[in-house]
Amino acid sequence: MPQMTLVQAINNALDTEMARDERVVCLGEDVGLNGGVFRVTEGLQKKYGPDRVIDTPLSESGIMGSSIGLAMAGQRPIPEIQFEGFMGPAYDQLVNHAARFRNRTRGAITVPLTVRVPWGGGIHAPEFHSDSPEAIYVHNPGLKVLCPCTPYDAKGMLLSAIRDPDPVIFFEPKRVYRSFREEVPEGDYTVPIGKAKVVAEGTDVTVISWGAMVFQCLEALDGLPEDLSVELIDLRTIHPLDFDTICESVTKTGRAVIVQEAPKTCSMASELSAILMEKCFLHLQAPVQRVCGFDTVMPYAKLELQYLPDAPRIAEAIKQVVAY
Amino acid sequence: MPIRKVYENSIEFVQVMDEQGVIDERLGKDLLSDEQITFLYEKMVEYRRLDEIAFTLQRSGRMYTYPQNKGQEAAALGSGFALRKGVDWLVPCYRENGALFLHGLPPELIFLHWMGDERGNAIPAGVNVTPIAIPIGTQMLHATGMAWAFKQRKEDRVVCTYFGDGATSEGDFHEAMNFATTFKVPCIFFCQNNQWAISVPREQQMASETVAQKGFAYGARSIQVDGNDLLAVYKVTLEARERARAGEGPTIIEAVTYRLGDHTTADDARRYRDSEEVAAWAQKDPMIRLRKYLEGKGLWNDAKQQVVEDRAKAFCSEIVKKSEGIAKPDVNDMFDYLYAEMPEELRRQKETLRTHSLGQDPSQAGLRSSAASAR
């Protein structure tokens, strides 16, 4: 089985689905000739032609709005927004249109599109290239929000996303794009939407994370005392959430630490804390802890590693919650 | 030559039938038969009546809000008649009801929509109309994408999207025009320039002398038409349709018309515009010149008018009956259509009609008593 990076696995998923389903079209800024600024779509235009891998004008609302039209008329568009920081102009189309057509037409018109978004910090990118806005799209009803962080999961979940009848945002953690390789099958397989993964089993405390932060958590786990048994959950999908996996784990451990890149206030971590409060209150041995980005704007590259949660910050929170 | 002209263009204004109902012989030749003109005039009478009924329903509390179409019927019907029912697609705003009805949209759906019922957007399969678009300008991109899909699949279909003069200030108008022309998709951009965007007049909306000329910036064919002239609107839309089918790309049509009513029933246009202006435009009402034409041809008289008025009345009561006769939606309706497969949390909210979970969520059941006894 070939070893692939996250970038290669996503590319392989796009290739797999474009070969299988001629309704699939990729479109976005620089995705064709240049293969995308992260080379995620490398080679696809050569293979499938400029009518299926389309270099669009520099126009995020245009990309999103025309993708909605493509989907309404029966294609399976995969628009790329080049960086999460540029989702702003596409927000109206995503939230007010992609997310609502099924509901407002009582199912007569649907929008099966998958928008791919390179996402998050840690790669010394310029400003507006390192944000974590995922909670905004969870808050708005009608979308599904995926954020796998391993090559295997990314390929399988992207194939699920493209085949999903509803609009999906597929966040790709840039920091993980080329950070490691793992075995990824060449052929067709899917990983379900809405299922979290227990990365490490444990009994003393549950750590919940997603995206690039999963690897910071793993690093934190390495430095903890050996007799501390930590369960690490990679959510993989943040909407719809896998309540069972989260609640079973916290019911078992009685302690939870949530780790995310995004600012703390009104975030996924806030939502998860509330869920644990509602569903696991009587099992909790300590207050739920959130290890997050600060409630500041994402700093420029020089300070980004101090902004983003890292292994020491995560380890400290785990120790505190266990000692409570 | 150090300075040379690199671009030049001009906008043509097309009128086929003047305000006296006289048809230009050259432009009007073989355009529409007298039967077709009569049919469209009768539809205009019906839909004008329906528009008035909607207004009355709102005033008596039987409809929440309604944007009147009054005065713009020629733009809607002329363009709608030029497009192929069941083949081409209409991607409307909310002031071209006549075009949608011509293409098979049951009028009671429009009523239902404005009565606050999503079922008004549940457009029957086979009716190639998308739901009316409320946020301004966003639908032009959907039209562009749909036309793009038809081009990709080599289907012989044209998409026509409708919008107002104000919408051309929105970014989505420009992004849609740019996409549509760059990828040469079979899309018609039909602007109903009715001179007012709620209270802001066209001159305050833009410095360009015409809306149509904005199309030049994107390489679109751009034309202005007398929007109160059914025949002219039909003619330019037909040309745009054939151009799109031939792979020559989008046309922007600026139909110069006038919003005779308020923006919506929540608006009072007397606050911001002169009654003389309204009165002057009322003289250019598209129905007046059509009737003059038909009368001149000996095809129309008061008796015929009465027959059509009576028929319109019956048609309207039927639509009112249909839209008011439907039971209020079940509360489940809120939840059932958001996703193809309902997420777990949403299902819980639907089943309990609560967002708080204690006592409602089975996963909490019995927990407290067992925890208490363990203590």
Coordinates of N, CA and C in Angstrom, one line a residue, chain A residues 60-205:
Chain A
E60 N -14.3 35.0 -4.5 CA -14.8 33.9 -3.7 C -16.3 33.7 -3.7
S61 N -17.0 34.8 -3.7 CA -18.5 34.7 -3.7 C -18.9 34.1 -5.1
G62 N -18.1 34.5 -6.1 CA -18.4 33.9 -7.5 C -18.1 32.4 -7.5
I63 N -17.0 32.0 -6.9 CA -16.7 30.6 -6.8 C -17.9 29.8 -6.1
M64 N -18.2 30.4 -4.9 CA -19.2 29.7 -4.1 C -20.6 29.7 -4.8
G65 N -21.0 30.9 -5.2 CA -22.3 31.1 -5.8 C -22.5 30.3 -7.1
S66 N -21.5 30.3 -7.9 CA -21.6 29.5 -9.2 C -21.5 28.0 -8.9
S67 N -20.8 27.6 -7.8 CA -20.8 26.2 -7.4 C -22.2 25.8 -7.0
I68 N -22.8 26.7 -6.3 CA -24.2 26.4 -5.8 C -25.1 26.1 -7.1
G69 N -25.0 27.0 -8.0 CA -25.7 26.8 -9.3 C -25.4 25.5 -10.0
L70 N -24.1 25.2 -10.0 CA -23.7 23.9 -10.6 C -24.3 22.7 -9.9
A71 N -24.3 22.8 -8.6 CA -24.9 21.7 -7.8 C -26.4 21.6 -8.0
M72 N -27.0 22.8 -8.0 CA -28.5 22.8 -8.2 C -28.9 22.2 -9.5
A73 N -28.0 22.3 -10.5 CA -28.3 21.8 -11.9 C -27.7 20.4 -12.0
G74 N -27.3 19.8 -11.0 CA -26.9 18.3 -11.1 C -25.5 18.0 -11.1
Q75 N -24.6 19.0 -11.2 CA -23.1 18.6 -11.1 C -22.7 18.4 -9.7
R76 N -21.5 17.9 -9.5 CA -21.0 17.7 -8.1 C -19.7 18.6 -8.0
P77 N -19.9 19.9 -7.8 CA -18.8 20.8 -7.7 C -17.9 20.7 -6.4
I78 N -16.6 20.8 -6.6 CA -15.7 20.9 -5.4 C -15.0 22.2 -5.5
P79 N -15.6 23.3 -5.0 CA -14.9 24.5 -5.0 C -13.8 24.5 -4.0
E80 N -12.7 25.2 -4.3 CA -11.7 25.5 -3.3 C -11.6 26.9 -2.9
I81 N -11.7 27.2 -1.6 CA -11.4 28.6 -1.2 C -9.9 28.5 -0.7
Q82 N -9.1 29.4 -1.3 CA -7.6 29.2 -1.2 C -7.1 29.1 0.2
F83 N -7.6 30.0 1.0 CA -7.3 30.0 2.5 C -8.5 30.3 3.2
E84 N -8.6 29.8 4.5 CA -9.8 30.0 5.3 C -10.1 31.5 5.5
G85 N -9.0 32.3 5.5 CA -9.2 33.7 5.8 C -9.9 34.4 4.6
F86 N -10.1 33.8 3.5 CA -10.8 34.4 2.4 C -12.2 33.9 2.2
M87 N -12.7 33.2 3.3 CA -14.1 32.7 3.2 C -15.1 33.8 3.4
G88 N -14.7 34.9 3.9 CA -15.6 36.0 4.1 C -16.5 36.4 3.0
P89 N -15.9 36.6 1.8 CA -16.8 37.0 0.7 C -17.7 35.8 0.2
A90 N -17.4 34.6 0.6 CA -18.2 33.5 0.2 C -19.2 33.1 1.3
Y91 N -19.1 33.8 2.4 CA -20.0 33.5 3.6 C -21.5 33.5 3.2
D92 N -21.9 34.6 2.6 CA -23.3 34.8 2.3 C -23.8 33.7 1.4
Q93 N -23.0 33.3 0.4 CA -23.5 32.2 -0.5 C -23.5 30.9 0.3
L94 N -22.5 30.7 1.1 CA -22.5 29.4 1.9 C -23.7 29.3 2.9
V95 N -23.8 30.3 3.7 CA -24.7 30.2 4.8 C -26.1 30.5 4.4
N96 N -26.3 31.5 3.5 CA -27.7 31.9 3.2 C -28.2 31.1 2.0
H97 N -27.4 30.5 1.3 CA -27.9 29.8 0.1 C -27.6 28.3 0.0
A98 N -26.3 27.9 0.0 CA -25.9 26.5 0.0 C -26.6 25.8 1.2
A99 N -26.6 26.4 2.3 CA -27.1 25.7 3.5 C -28.6 25.7 3.6
R100 N -29.3 26.5 2.8 CA -30.7 26.7 3.0 C -31.6 26.2 1.9
F101 N -31.0 25.9 0.7 CA -31.9 25.5 -0.4 C -32.8 24.3 -0.1
R102 N -32.2 23.3 0.5 CA -33.0 22.1 0.7 C -34.2 22.4 1.6
N103 N -33.9 23.2 2.7 CA -35.0 23.5 3.6 C -36.0 24.4 3.0
R104 N -35.5 25.5 2.3 CA -36.5 26.4 1.9 C -37.3 25.9 0.7
T105 N -36.8 24.9 0.0 CA -37.6 24.3 -1.1 C -38.3 23.0 -0.7
R106 N -38.3 22.7 0.6 CA -38.8 21.4 1.1 C -38.2 20.2 0.3
G107 N -37.0 20.3 0.0 CA -36.2 19.2 -0.6 C -36.3 19.2 -2.1
A108 N -37.0 20.2 -2.7 CA -37.1 20.2 -4.2 C -35.8 20.6 -4.9
I109 N -35.0 21.4 -4.2 CA -33.7 21.8 -4.8 C -32.6 21.5 -3.7
T110 N -31.6 20.8 -4.0 CA -30.5 20.5 -3.1 C -29.2 21.0 -3.6
V111 N -28.2 21.1 -2.7 CA -26.9 21.7 -3.1 C -25.8 20.7 -2.7
P112 N -25.6 19.6 -3.4 CA -24.5 18.7 -3.0 C -23.1 19.2 -3.5
L113 N -22.5 20.1 -2.7 CA -21.2 20.5 -3.0 C -20.3 20.3 -1.8
T114 N -19.0 20.2 -2.1 CA -18.0 20.1 -1.1 C -17.0 21.2 -1.3
V115 N -16.9 22.1 -0.3 CA -16.0 23.2 -0.4 C -14.7 22.8 0.4
R116 N -13.6 22.8 -0.3 CA -12.3 22.4 0.3 C -11.6 23.7 0.8
V117 N -11.2 23.7 2.0 CA -10.5 24.9 2.6 C -9.3 24.6 3.3
P118 N -8.1 25.0 2.8 CA -6.9 24.9 3.6 C -7.1 25.8 4.9
W119 N -6.7 25.3 6.0 CA -7.2 25.8 7.3 C -6.2 25.8 8.4
G120 N -6.2 26.8 9.2 CA -5.4 26.8 10.4 C -4.0 27.4 10.3
G121 N -3.3 27.5 11.4 CA -2.0 28.1 11.5 C -0.9 27.1 11.6
G122 N 0.3 27.7 11.9 CA 1.5 26.9 12.2 C 2.4 26.7 11.0
I123 N 2.2 27.4 9.9 CA 3.1 27.3 8.7 C 3.7 28.6 8.3
H124 N 3.7 29.6 9.3 CA 4.4 30.9 9.1 C 3.8 31.6 7.8
A125 N 2.5 31.5 7.7 CA 1.9 32.2 6.5 C 1.6 33.6 6.8
P126 N 1.3 34.4 5.8 CA 1.0 35.9 6.0 C -0.3 36.0 6.8
E127 N -0.7 37.2 7.1 CA -1.9 37.4 7.8 C -3.1 37.0 7.0
F128 N -4.2 36.7 7.6 CA -5.4 36.1 7.0 C -5.2 34.8 6.3
H129 N -4.1 34.1 6.7 CA -3.8 32.8 6.1 C -3.7 31.7 7.2
S130 N -4.2 32.0 8.4 CA -3.9 31.0 9.5 C -5.0 30.9 10.5
D131 N -6.2 31.3 10.1 CA -7.3 31.3 11.1 C -8.0 30.0 11.2
S132 N -8.9 29.9 12.2 CA -9.7 28.7 12.5 C -11.1 29.1 12.7
P133 N -11.8 29.3 11.6 CA -13.2 29.8 11.7 C -14.3 28.7 11.8
E134 N -13.9 27.5 12.1 CA -14.9 26.4 11.8 C -16.2 26.5 12.6
A135 N -16.1 27.1 13.8 CA -17.3 27.1 14.6 C -18.4 28.0 14.0
I136 N -18.0 29.0 13.2 CA -19.0 29.8 12.6 C -20.0 29.0 11.7
Y137 N -19.4 28.0 11.0 CA -20.1 27.2 10.1 C -20.9 26.1 10.8
V138 N -20.5 25.7 12.0 CA -21.2 24.8 12.8 C -22.5 25.5 13.3
H139 N -22.3 26.7 13.7 CA -23.4 27.5 14.3 C -24.5 27.7 13.3
N140 N -24.2 27.9 12.0 CA -25.2 28.1 11.0 C -25.8 26.8 10.5
P141 N -27.1 26.6 10.7 CA -27.7 25.3 10.3 C -27.6 25.0 8.8
G142 N -27.5 23.7 8.5 CA -27.6 23.3 7.1 C -26.3 22.9 6.4
L143 N -25.2 23.1 7.1 CA -23.9 22.6 6.6 C -23.4 21.5 7.4
K144 N -22.5 20.7 6.8 CA -21.7 19.7 7.5 C -20.3 20.2 7.5
V145 N -19.6 20.0 8.6 CA -18.2 20.5 8.7 C -17.3 19.4 9.1
L146 N -16.3 19.1 8.2 CA -15.4 18.0 8.4 C -14.0 18.6 8.6
C147 N -13.2 17.9 9.4 CA -11.8 18.4 9.6 C -10.9 17.2 10.0
P148 N -10.8 16.3 9.0 CA -9.9 15.1 9.3 C -8.4 15.6 9.3
C149 N -7.6 14.8 10.0 CA -6.2 15.3 10.1 C -5.2 14.2 9.7
T150 N -5.7 13.1 9.3 CA -4.7 12.1 8.8 C -5.0 11.8 7.3
P151 N -3.9 11.4 6.6 CA -4.1 11.1 5.2 C -5.2 10.0 4.9
Y152 N -5.2 9.0 5.7 CA -6.2 7.9 5.5 C -7.6 8.5 5.7
D153 N -7.8 9.1 6.8 CA -9.2 9.7 7.1 C -9.6 10.7 6.1
A154 N -8.6 11.6 5.7 CA -8.9 12.6 4.7 C -9.4 12.1 3.4
K155 N -8.8 11.1 2.9 CA -9.2 10.5 1.6 C -10.6 9.9 1.8
G156 N -10.8 9.1 2.8 CA -12.1 8.4 3.0 C -13.2 9.4 3.3
M157 N -12.9 10.4 4.0 CA -13.9 11.4 4.4 C -14.2 12.3 3.2
L158 N -13.2 12.6 2.4 CA -13.5 13.5 1.2 C -14.4 12.7 0.2
L159 N -14.2 11.4 0.1 CA -15.1 10.7 -0.8 C -16.5 10.6 -0.2
S160 N -16.6 10.5 1.1 CA -17.9 10.6 1.7 C -18.6 11.9 1.5
A161 N -17.8 13.0 1.6 CA -18.3 14.3 1.5 C -18.8 14.6 0.0
I162 N -18.0 14.2 -1.0 CA -18.4 14.5 -2.3 C -19.8 13.7 -2.6
R163 N -19.9 12.5 -2.1 CA -21.1 11.7 -2.3 C -22.3 12.1 -1.4
D164 N -22.0 13.0 -0.5 CA -23.1 13.4 0.5 C -24.1 14.3 -0.3
P165 N -25.4 14.1 0.0 CA -26.4 14.9 -0.7 C -26.5 16.4 -0.2
D166 N -25.7 16.7 0.8 CA -25.8 18.1 1.4 C -24.4 18.8 1.3
P167 N -24.5 20.1 1.4 CA -23.2 20.9 1.3 C -22.3 20.6 2.5
V168 N -21.0 20.4 2.2 CA -20.0 20.0 3.2 C -18.8 21.0 3.1
I169 N -18.4 21.4 4.2 CA -17.1 22.2 4.3 C -16.0 21.2 4.7
F170 N -15.0 21.1 3.9 CA -13.9 20.2 4.2 C -12.7 21.0 4.5
F171 N -12.4 21.1 5.9 CA -11.3 21.9 6.3 C -10.0 21.0 6.3
E172 N -9.0 21.5 5.7 CA -7.7 20.7 5.6 C -6.6 21.4 6.4
P173 N -6.1 20.8 7.4 CA -5.1 21.4 8.3 C -3.8 21.6 7.6
K174 N -3.5 22.8 7.2 CA -2.3 23.1 6.4 C -1.0 22.5 7.1
R175 N -1.0 22.7 8.4 CA 0.2 22.3 9.1 C 0.5 20.8 9.0
V176 N -0.5 20.0 8.6 CA -0.3 18.6 8.5 C -0.1 18.2 7.1
Y177 N -0.3 19.1 6.1 CA -0.3 18.8 4.7 C 0.9 17.8 4.3
R178 N 2.1 18.2 4.8 CA 3.2 17.4 4.5 C 4.0 16.9 5.7
S179 N 3.4 16.9 6.9 CA 4.1 16.6 8.1 C 4.5 15.2 8.3
F180 N 3.7 14.3 7.7 CA 4.0 12.8 7.8 C 3.3 12.1 6.7
R181 N 3.7 10.8 6.5 CA 3.0 9.9 5.6 C 2.4 8.7 6.3
E182 N 1.4 8.2 5.7 CA 0.9 6.9 6.2 C 0.4 6.1 5.1
E183 N 0.0 4.8 5.3 CA -0.5 4.0 4.3 C -1.9 4.4 3.9
V184 N -2.1 4.6 2.6 CA -3.4 5.0 2.1 C -3.8 4.1 0.9
P185 N -4.9 3.4 1.0 CA -5.2 2.6 -0.2 C -5.4 3.4 -1.4
E186 N -5.0 2.9 -2.6 CA -5.1 3.6 -3.9 C -6.6 3.6 -4.3
G187 N -7.3 2.6 -4.0 CA -8.7 2.5 -4.5 C -9.7 3.3 -3.7
D188 N -11.0 2.8 -4.0 CA -12.1 3.5 -3.4 C -12.5 3.0 -2.0
Y189 N -12.5 3.9 -1.0 CA -13.1 3.5 0.3 C -13.6 4.8 0.9
T190 N -14.5 4.6 1.9 CA -15.0 5.8 2.5 C -14.8 5.7 4.1
V191 N -14.7 6.8 4.7 CA -14.7 6.9 6.1 C -15.9 7.8 6.4
P192 N -16.8 7.3 7.3 CA -18.1 8.0 7.5 C -18.0 9.4 8.1
I193 N -18.9 10.2 7.7 CA -19.1 11.6 8.3 C -19.7 11.4 9.6
G194 N -19.3 12.2 10.6 CA -20.0 12.2 11.9 C -19.6 11.1 12.8
K195 N -18.4 10.5 12.6 CA -17.9 9.5 13.5 C -16.5 9.9 14.0
A196 N -16.4 10.1 15.3 CA -15.1 10.5 15.9 C -14.2 9.2 16.0
K197 N -12.9 9.4 16.2 CA -12.0 8.3 16.3 C -11.3 8.4 17.7
V198 N -11.2 7.2 18.4 CA -10.4 7.2 19.6 C -9.0 6.9 19.2
V199 N -8.1 7.9 19.3 CA -6.7 7.8 18.9 C -5.9 7.0 19.9
A200 N -6.2 7.3 21.2 CA -5.5 6.5 22.3 C -6.5 6.2 23.3
E201 N -6.6 5.0 23.8 CA -7.5 4.6 24.8 C -7.0 4.9 26.2
G202 N -7.8 5.3 27.1 CA -7.4 5.6 28.5 C -8.5 5.7 29.4
T203 N -8.2 5.8 30.7 CA -9.3 5.8 31.7 C -9.4 7.0 32.7
D204 N -8.3 7.8 32.7 CA -8.3 8.9 33.7 C -8.8 10.2 33.2
V205 N -8.6 10.5 32.0 CA -9.0 11.8 31.4 C -9.2 11.7 29.9

